Amino acid sequence: MSDTPERQTPAITSMLRKVLIWTGIAAIALVVLGGGIGYLAAGTDGLWSGLAGVALAIVFLALTPLSVLIANRWYGREMFATVFFGIVMGSWLLKLVVFVVAIVILRGQDWVVPLVIFLALVAGIVVSLVIDAVVFTRMRMPYVSEIALPETNPEDRADS
């Protein structure tokens, strides 16, 4: 046995991976539904508006678990907390800036149907929140994780 402990991954990693998988599956369904309903409601402009709303929702909502997964690569290192919060807050600020820029750009487009893009965005957010809630309530995790117990009994030492 070596003195250096193995680098573990945080227990939340499996949950975040499951959230990303379900978000990807939901994204496919939302693209079909958002684009289809948008097309039925407002023609080609509705199709593109629905796809834009779903794309915005999925990208922004998938960035949070993705940033946490990336930040967890530094788990167990000395600067983990600093790196973790730097990456997560950096991704949050990036999402904020990209969202404002996307809304400003989309606002002036002739093909945007505001009601369709709004409803597609809200549908994506609701679906993502449902996925998060279901995954986090169904995952079985111990109350205490990331604990390293001793491998030998300290009372079994030869000098006692």
mmCIF file of C-alpha atoms in Angstrom:
data_model
loop_
_atom_site.group_PDB
_atom_site.id
_atom_site.type_symbol
_atom_site.label_atom_id
_atom_site.label_comp_id
_atom_site.label_asym_id
_atom_site.label_seq_id
_atom_site.Cartn_x
_atom_site.Cartn_y
_atom_site.Cartn_z
ATOM 1 C CA MET A 1 0.000 0.000 0.000
ATOM 2 C CA SER A 2 1.180 3.476 -0.742
ATOM 3 C CA ASP A 3 0.857 6.505 1.517
ATOM 4 C CA THR A 4 -0.845 8.562 -1.168
ATOM 5 C CA PRO A 5 -4.599 8.067 -1.121
ATOM 6 C CA GLU A 6 -6.392 7.342 -4.351
ATOM 7 C CA ARG A 7 -8.168 10.333 -5.792
ATOM 8 C CA GLN A 8 -11.869 9.716 -5.461
ATOM 9 C CA THR A 9 -14.664 11.363 -7.313
ATOM 10 C CA PRO A 10 -17.423 13.139 -5.402
ATOM 11 C CA ALA A 11 -20.617 11.176 -4.871
ATOM 12 C CA ILE A 12 -22.655 13.764 -6.781
ATOM 13 C CA THR A 13 -20.840 12.955 -10.034
ATOM 14 C CA SER A 14 -23.121 10.031 -10.855
ATOM 15 C CA MET A 15 -26.199 12.208 -10.321
ATOM 16 C CA LEU A 16 -24.892 14.959 -12.555
ATOM 17 C CA ARG A 17 -24.072 12.482 -15.307
ATOM 18 C CA LYS A 18 -27.595 11.080 -15.078
ATOM 19 C CA VAL A 19 -29.015 14.622 -15.247
ATOM 20 C CA LEU A 20 -26.995 15.301 -18.410
ATOM 21 C CA ILE A 21 -28.124 12.047 -20.026
ATOM 22 C CA TRP A 22 -31.788 12.755 -19.291
ATOM 23 C CA THR A 23 -31.367 16.364 -20.413
ATOM 24 C CA GLY A 24 -30.014 15.103 -23.736
ATOM 25 C CA ILE A 25 -32.965 12.757 -24.176
ATOM 26 C CA ALA A 26 -35.396 15.514 -23.220
ATOM 27 C CA ALA A 27 -33.652 17.889 -25.639
ATOM 28 C CA ILE A 28 -34.444 15.583 -28.536
ATOM 29 C CA ALA A 29 -38.100 15.393 -27.488
ATOM 30 C CA LEU A 30 -38.291 19.161 -26.954
ATOM 31 C CA VAL A 31 -36.742 19.895 -30.342
ATOM 32 C CA VAL A 32 -39.352 17.727 -32.036
ATOM 33 C CA LEU A 33 -42.243 19.098 -29.971
ATOM 34 C CA GLY A 34 -41.099 22.728 -29.892
ATOM 35 C CA GLY A 35 -40.355 22.799 -33.592
ATOM 36 C CA GLY A 36 -43.508 20.890 -34.509
ATOM 37 C CA ILE A 37 -45.875 22.926 -32.371
ATOM 38 C CA GLY A 38 -44.171 26.135 -33.492
ATOM 39 C CA TYR A 39 -44.600 25.106 -37.116
ATOM 40 C CA LEU A 40 -48.263 24.272 -36.599
ATOM 41 C CA ALA A 41 -48.893 27.548 -34.767
ATOM 42 C CA ALA A 42 -46.969 30.015 -36.940
ATOM 43 C CA GLY A 43 -45.482 28.227 -39.932
ATOM 44 C CA THR A 44 -41.761 28.315 -40.705
ATOM 45 C CA ASP A 45 -41.147 31.299 -38.432
ATOM 46 C CA GLY A 46 -42.775 29.387 -35.578
ATOM 47 C CA LEU A 47 -40.571 26.381 -36.314
ATOM 48 C CA TRP A 48 -37.385 28.441 -36.046
ATOM 49 C CA SER A 49 -38.663 30.300 -32.988
ATOM 50 C CA GLY A 50 -39.495 27.031 -31.238
ATOM 51 C CA LEU A 51 -36.093 25.567 -32.067
ATOM 52 C CA ALA A 52 -34.325 28.729 -30.857
ATOM 53 C CA GLY A 53 -36.239 28.708 -27.556
ATOM 54 C CA VAL A 54 -35.537 25.038 -26.928
ATOM 55 C CA ALA A 55 -31.871 25.467 -27.852
ATOM 56 C CA LEU A 56 -31.459 28.366 -25.442
ATOM 57 C CA ALA A 57 -33.143 26.466 -22.620
ATOM 58 C CA ILE A 58 -31.170 23.268 -23.098
ATOM 59 C CA VAL A 59 -27.774 24.936 -23.506
ATOM 60 C CA PHE A 60 -28.190 27.154 -20.481
ATOM 61 C CA LEU A 61 -29.615 24.446 -18.259
ATOM 62 C CA ALA A 62 -27.009 21.837 -19.242
ATOM 63 C CA LEU A 63 -24.133 24.217 -18.517
ATOM 64 C CA THR A 64 -24.625 24.057 -14.748
ATOM 65 C CA PRO A 65 -24.201 20.287 -14.246
ATOM 66 C CA LEU A 66 -21.491 20.288 -16.910
ATOM 67 C CA SER A 67 -19.541 23.015 -15.103
ATOM 68 C CA VAL A 68 -19.833 21.125 -11.808
ATOM 69 C CA LEU A 69 -18.579 17.933 -13.463
ATOM 70 C CA ILE A 70 -15.624 19.821 -14.919
ATOM 71 C CA ALA A 71 -14.902 21.480 -11.573
ATOM 72 C CA ASN A 72 -15.036 18.122 -9.780
ATOM 73 C CA ARG A 73 -11.911 17.050 -11.652
ATOM 74 C CA TRP A 74 -9.984 19.047 -9.053
ATOM 75 C CA TYR A 75 -11.605 17.144 -6.187
ATOM 76 C CA GLY A 76 -9.150 16.214 -3.464
ATOM 77 C CA ARG A 77 -6.584 18.828 -4.408
ATOM 78 C CA GLU A 78 -5.554 21.703 -2.215
ATOM 79 C CA MET A 79 -7.298 24.437 -4.193
ATOM 80 C CA PHE A 80 -10.473 22.441 -4.924
ATOM 81 C CA ALA A 81 -12.932 24.865 -3.327
ATOM 82 C CA THR A 82 -11.414 27.866 -5.092
ATOM 83 C CA VAL A 83 -11.295 26.169 -8.477
ATOM 84 C CA PHE A 84 -14.777 24.712 -8.026
ATOM 85 C CA PHE A 85 -16.441 28.023 -7.246
ATOM 86 C CA GLY A 86 -14.405 29.813 -9.899
ATOM 87 C CA ILE A 87 -15.590 27.424 -12.610
ATOM 88 C CA VAL A 88 -19.211 27.307 -11.456
ATOM 89 C CA MET A 89 -19.506 31.080 -11.015
ATOM 90 C CA GLY A 90 -17.642 31.670 -14.270
ATOM 91 C CA SER A 91 -20.110 29.475 -16.131
ATOM 92 C CA TRP A 92 -23.005 31.284 -14.448
ATOM 93 C CA LEU A 93 -21.642 34.665 -15.553
ATOM 94 C CA LEU A 94 -21.038 33.284 -19.051
ATOM 95 C CA LYS A 95 -24.648 32.074 -19.196
ATOM 96 C CA LEU A 96 -25.896 35.458 -18.081
ATOM 97 C CA VAL A 97 -23.904 37.342 -20.714
ATOM 98 C CA VAL A 98 -24.761 34.894 -23.510
ATOM 99 C CA PHE A 99 -28.452 34.959 -22.554
ATOM 100 C CA VAL A 100 -28.620 38.767 -22.648
ATOM 101 C CA VAL A 101 -26.740 38.874 -25.974
ATOM 102 C CA ALA A 102 -28.971 36.148 -27.460
ATOM 103 C CA ILE A 103 -32.146 37.930 -26.391
ATOM 104 C CA VAL A 104 -30.912 41.258 -27.799
ATOM 105 C CA ILE A 105 -29.971 39.621 -31.103
ATOM 106 C CA LEU A 106 -33.176 37.565 -31.376
ATOM 107 C CA ARG A 107 -35.373 40.508 -30.450
ATOM 108 C CA GLY A 108 -34.636 42.309 -33.700
ATOM 109 C CA GLN A 109 -35.153 39.339 -36.018
ATOM 110 C CA ASP A 110 -38.156 39.286 -38.343
ATOM 111 C CA TRP A 111 -38.624 35.520 -38.105
ATOM 112 C CA VAL A 112 -39.007 35.412 -34.312
ATOM 113 C CA VAL A 113 -42.498 34.709 -33.001
ATOM 114 C CA PRO A 114 -42.258 35.971 -29.390
ATOM 115 C CA LEU A 115 -44.973 33.743 -27.933
ATOM 116 C CA VAL A 116 -43.522 30.580 -29.496
ATOM 117 C CA ILE A 117 -39.948 31.289 -28.396
ATOM 118 C CA PHE A 118 -41.168 32.182 -24.894
ATOM 119 C CA LEU A 119 -43.247 29.011 -24.519
ATOM 120 C CA ALA A 120 -40.437 26.833 -25.881
ATOM 121 C CA LEU A 121 -38.005 28.413 -23.419
ATOM 122 C CA VAL A 122 -40.406 27.902 -20.511
ATOM 123 C CA ALA A 123 -41.071 24.286 -21.573
ATOM 124 C CA GLY A 124 -37.338 23.590 -21.627
ATOM 125 C CA ILE A 125 -36.892 25.097 -18.173
ATOM 126 C CA VAL A 126 -39.826 23.149 -16.700
ATOM 127 C CA VAL A 127 -38.613 19.866 -18.200
ATOM 128 C CA SER A 128 -35.121 20.478 -16.872
ATOM 129 C CA LEU A 129 -36.419 21.225 -13.379
ATOM 130 C CA VAL A 130 -38.504 18.047 -13.431
ATOM 131 C CA ILE A 131 -35.459 16.027 -14.518
ATOM 132 C CA ASP A 132 -33.355 17.537 -11.732
ATOM 133 C CA ALA A 133 -36.045 16.838 -9.131
ATOM 134 C CA VAL A 134 -36.629 13.242 -10.247
ATOM 135 C CA VAL A 135 -32.941 12.349 -10.481
ATOM 136 C CA PHE A 136 -32.046 13.924 -7.156
ATOM 137 C CA THR A 137 -34.960 12.323 -5.291
ATOM 138 C CA ARG A 138 -34.448 8.843 -6.740
ATOM 139 C CA MET A 139 -30.687 8.601 -6.327
ATOM 140 C CA ARG A 140 -29.593 6.638 -3.316
ATOM 141 C CA MET A 141 -26.650 8.285 -1.653
ATOM 142 C CA PRO A 142 -25.301 7.862 1.834
ATOM 143 C CA TYR A 143 -25.645 10.776 4.210
ATOM 144 C CA VAL A 144 -21.897 10.746 4.633
ATOM 145 C CA SER A 145 -19.773 10.257 1.547
ATOM 146 C CA GLU A 146 -16.168 10.961 0.682
ATOM 147 C CA ILE A 147 -15.017 9.458 3.992
ATOM 148 C CA ALA A 148 -11.852 7.361 4.164
ATOM 149 C CA LEU A 149 -12.002 4.852 7.006
ATOM 150 C CA PRO A 150 -8.801 3.262 8.330
ATOM 151 C CA GLU A 151 -7.950 -0.026 6.681
ATOM 152 C CA THR A 152 -6.491 -1.579 9.834
ATOM 153 C CA ASN A 153 -7.734 -1.581 13.395
ATOM 154 C CA PRO A 154 -5.579 0.814 15.458
ATOM 155 C CA GLU A 155 -6.135 -1.391 18.520
ATOM 156 C CA ASP A 156 -4.425 -4.349 16.824
ATOM 157 C CA ARG A 157 -1.000 -2.699 16.911
ATOM 158 C CA ALA A 158 1.827 -4.882 18.210
ATOM 159 C CA ASP A 159 3.154 -2.308 20.724
ATOM 160 C CA SER A 160 0.009 -2.199 22.866
#
